Coordinates of C-alpha atoms in Angstrom, one line a residue:
L1 CA 0.0 0.0 0.0
G2 CA 1.2 3.5 -0.7
A3 CA 0.0 7.1 -0.2
D4 CA 1.1 10.7 -0.4
T5 CA 1.0 12.9 2.7
R6 CA -0.7 16.2 1.6
A7 CA -4.0 17.2 3.1
T8 CA -5.8 20.3 1.7
S9 CA -8.4 22.7 2.8
G10 CA -9.9 24.1 -0.4
S11 CA -7.0 25.6 -2.3
E12 CA -4.6 25.7 0.7
V13 CA -2.3 22.9 2.0
A14 CA -3.6 22.2 5.5
D15 CA -1.1 19.4 6.4
K16 CA 2.2 18.6 4.6
N17 CA 2.7 15.3 6.5
C18 CA -0.7 13.7 6.9
E19 CA -0.7 10.0 7.6
K20 CA -3.2 8.4 5.1
I21 CA -2.4 4.7 5.6
H22 CA -4.6 3.6 8.6
Y23 CA -4.3 0.6 10.8
L24 CA -7.3 -1.8 10.8
A25 CA -5.7 -5.0 12.1
P26 CA -2.2 -6.4 12.4
N27 CA -2.6 -8.0 9.0
I28 CA -4.9 -5.3 7.4
Y29 CA -4.3 -1.7 6.5
C30 CA -6.3 0.9 4.7
C31 CA -5.5 3.9 2.6
G32 CA -8.0 6.8 2.9
A33 CA -8.9 9.5 0.4
G34 CA -11.7 12.1 0.7
T35 CA -12.4 14.0 4.0
A36 CA -9.5 13.3 6.4
A37 CA -11.8 13.4 9.5
D38 CA -14.1 10.8 7.9
T39 CA -11.3 8.4 6.9
E40 CA -9.7 8.7 10.4
S41 CA -12.9 8.1 12.4
T42 CA -14.3 5.4 10.1
T43 CA -11.1 3.4 10.1
A44 CA -10.7 3.8 13.9
L45 CA -14.3 2.6 14.4
I46 CA -13.8 -0.5 12.2
A47 CA -10.4 -1.2 13.8
S48 CA -12.1 -1.4 17.2
Q49 CA -14.8 -3.7 15.9
L50 CA -12.3 -6.0 14.3
E51 CA -10.3 -6.2 17.6
L52 CA -13.5 -7.1 19.5
L53 CA -14.2 -9.8 16.9
R54 CA -10.6 -11.2 17.3
L55 CA -11.1 -11.3 21.1
S56 CA -14.4 -13.1 20.9
T57 CA -13.3 -15.6 18.2
S58 CA -9.5 -16.0 19.1
T59 CA -8.8 -15.9 15.3
Q60 CA -7.0 -13.6 12.9
S61 CA -9.1 -10.9 11.3
R62 CA -10.3 -11.8 7.8
V63 CA -9.9 -9.2 5.1
V64 CA -13.4 -9.9 3.8
A65 CA -14.7 -9.2 7.3
A66 CA -13.1 -5.7 7.3
V67 CA -14.5 -5.0 3.8
T68 CA -18.0 -6.1 4.9
L69 CA -18.0 -3.9 8.0
L70 CA -16.8 -0.9 6.0
K71 CA -19.2 -1.3 3.1
R72 CA -22.2 -1.8 5.4
M73 CA -21.4 1.3 7.4
L74 CA -20.7 3.5 4.3
F75 CA -23.9 2.3 2.5
R76 CA -25.9 3.1 5.6
Y77 CA -24.9 6.7 5.3
Q78 CA -25.5 6.9 1.5
G79 CA -22.2 8.6 0.6
Y80 CA -22.4 11.4 3.2
I81 CA -19.3 9.9 4.8
S82 CA -16.6 11.0 2.4
A83 CA -14.3 8.0 2.7
A84 CA -12.8 6.5 -0.4
L85 CA -10.7 3.6 0.7
V86 CA -8.0 1.2 -0.6
L87 CA -7.9 -1.8 1.7
G88 CA -5.2 -4.4 1.6
G89 CA -4.4 -7.4 3.8
V90 CA -3.2 -11.0 4.1
D91 CA -5.1 -13.7 6.0
V92 CA -5.3 -17.5 5.9
T93 CA -6.9 -17.4 2.4
G94 CA -4.0 -15.3 0.9
P95 CA -3.5 -11.6 -0.1
H96 CA -6.4 -9.4 -0.9
L97 CA -6.8 -5.9 -2.3
Y98 CA -10.1 -3.9 -2.4
Q99 CA -11.3 -0.5 -3.3
I100 CA -14.2 0.8 -1.4
Y101 CA -16.3 3.8 -2.6
P102 CA -18.0 6.3 -0.3
H103 CA -21.5 4.8 -1.2
G104 CA -20.4 1.3 -0.1
S105 CA -19.7 -0.3 -3.5
T106 CA -16.5 -2.4 -3.6
S107 CA -14.2 -4.0 -6.2
K108 CA -11.4 -6.6 -5.7
L109 CA -8.6 -6.0 -8.3
P110 CA -4.9 -6.7 -8.7
Y111 CA -4.2 -2.9 -8.4
V112 CA -6.4 0.0 -7.4
T113 CA -6.1 3.7 -6.9
M114 CA -8.4 6.2 -5.2
G115 CA -8.3 10.0 -4.6
S116 CA -7.6 13.1 -6.6
G117 CA -4.3 11.7 -8.0
S118 CA -5.7 8.3 -8.9
L119 CA -5.7 8.9 -12.6
A120 CA -2.0 9.7 -12.8
A121 CA -1.3 6.8 -10.4
M122 CA -3.4 4.4 -12.5
S123 CA -1.5 5.3 -15.7
V124 CA 1.7 4.2 -13.9
F125 CA 0.1 0.9 -12.7
E126 CA -1.3 0.1 -16.2
T127 CA 2.1 0.7 -17.7
G128 CA 4.3 -1.2 -15.2
Y129 CA 2.2 -3.9 -13.5
R130 CA 3.1 -7.5 -13.9
D131 CA 1.6 -10.6 -12.2
D132 CA 5.1 -12.0 -11.3
M133 CA 6.6 -9.0 -9.6
D134 CA 8.7 -9.5 -6.5
E135 CA 8.5 -7.3 -3.4
N136 CA 11.2 -4.7 -4.4
D137 CA 9.7 -4.3 -7.8
A138 CA 6.2 -3.9 -6.4
I139 CA 7.4 -1.3 -3.9
E140 CA 9.1 0.7 -6.6
L141 CA 6.0 0.6 -8.8
V142 CA 3.8 1.8 -5.9
K143 CA 6.3 4.6 -5.2
D144 CA 6.3 5.7 -8.9
A145 CA 2.5 5.6 -8.9
I146 CA 2.4 7.9 -5.8
F147 CA 5.0 10.2 -7.4
G148 CA 2.7 10.4 -10.5
G149 CA 0.0 11.8 -8.3
I150 CA 2.4 14.0 -6.4
F151 CA 3.8 15.7 -9.5
N152 CA 0.7 15.9 -11.6
D153 CA -2.1 16.6 -9.1
L154 CA -2.4 19.7 -7.0
G155 CA -4.4 17.8 -4.3
S156 CA -1.5 15.4 -3.8
G157 CA 2.0 16.2 -2.6
S158 CA 4.8 16.0 -0.1
N159 CA 6.1 12.6 0.8
C160 CA 5.4 8.9 -0.1
D161 CA 4.4 6.5 2.6
I162 CA 4.6 2.7 2.1
T163 CA 3.1 -0.2 4.1
I164 CA 4.1 -3.8 3.3
I165 CA 1.9 -6.7 4.5
R166 CA 3.7 -10.0 4.0
T167 CA 2.6 -13.6 4.1
G168 CA 1.7 -14.5 7.7
G169 CA 0.1 -11.1 8.3
V170 CA 3.3 -9.3 9.4
A171 CA 3.1 -5.6 8.4
E172 CA 6.0 -3.2 7.9
V173 CA 5.1 0.5 7.9
R174 CA 7.7 2.8 6.1
R175 CA 6.7 6.3 7.0
T176 CA 8.3 8.9 4.7
Y177 CA 9.7 6.2 2.4
R178 CA 10.7 8.9 -0.1
A179 CA 10.6 12.7 0.2
P180 CA 10.8 14.1 -3.3
N181 CA 9.9 17.6 -2.3
D182 CA 12.6 18.2 0.3
S183 CA 13.3 21.9 0.3
A184 CA 16.4 21.8 2.5
P185 CA 18.9 21.4 -0.4
L186 CA 17.2 24.2 -2.3
R187 CA 17.3 26.5 0.7
A188 CA 20.9 25.7 1.4
A189 CA 21.9 26.5 -2.2
Y190 CA 20.2 29.9 -2.1
F191 CA 22.4 32.7 -0.8
R192 CA 20.6 35.7 0.8
P193 CA 22.3 39.0 0.0
P194 CA 23.7 40.9 3.0
S195 CA 21.0 43.6 2.8
L196 CA 18.4 40.9 3.6
R197 CA 20.4 39.5 6.5
P198 CA 20.5 42.2 9.2
P199 CA 22.8 41.4 12.1
A200 CA 21.5 41.1 15.7
G201 CA 21.0 44.5 17.3
A202 CA 20.7 46.4 14.0
T203 CA 17.3 47.8 15.1
A204 CA 17.8 50.8 17.4
V205 CA 15.9 51.0 20.7
L206 CA 14.2 54.4 20.8
E207 CA 12.6 54.2 24.3
T208 CA 12.4 51.9 27.2
K209 CA 9.5 52.2 29.7
V210 CA 8.8 49.9 32.7
D211 CA 5.5 50.0 34.6
V212 CA 5.3 48.4 38.1
F213 CA 1.9 47.5 39.4
D214 CA 0.9 46.5 42.9
A215 CA 0.0 42.8 42.8
P216 CA -1.9 40.9 45.6
Q217 CA 0.1 38.6 47.7
P218 CA 0.0 34.9 46.7
M219 CA -2.2 32.7 48.8
A220 CA -0.5 30.9 51.6
I221 CA -0.5 27.1 51.2

């Protein structure tokens, strides 16, 4: 699973490092597009329901159970919960990847994209996807797809996060896997002229005034 880290509020960037890959279960994670508050609260609610189910059954969470809980909840609200999700996981039946629309419809596909940068990301997937890819090739393909959204969509940007779920249900979260828009080298290469770098104490102090007021005594403890 992969995601960018830009959250917008209209035409402004509200958060440059928003975490969009949400935990659902130790073997199931979910990428969220749409309204950030809706994706956060929805995935947190389903994560708690899955944990209660694991405690009552003493078994690993099934990916199809997470999908069913999510689609039933979203369909109940008829699209008013703006959560477009990409859900991935590995259970006893193997690996699974689903896309879940805000109205509750779902699709199970080899590769899926959601969000404002999904068209650019899908073009990368359709060009580079193969059925026999190994883990490193798959990670690079997902990274390139996220970069496609970052560089070609104004609603996407900042960094690329990656989450790997391996056979056995062991997940590895790679926060800020790549940061293509790091401004530190650019800032370091720019030299500000001396006229724009005034030294400390360059501004003259014209007047100093200190007012002393009578304050009540502190209460004795």
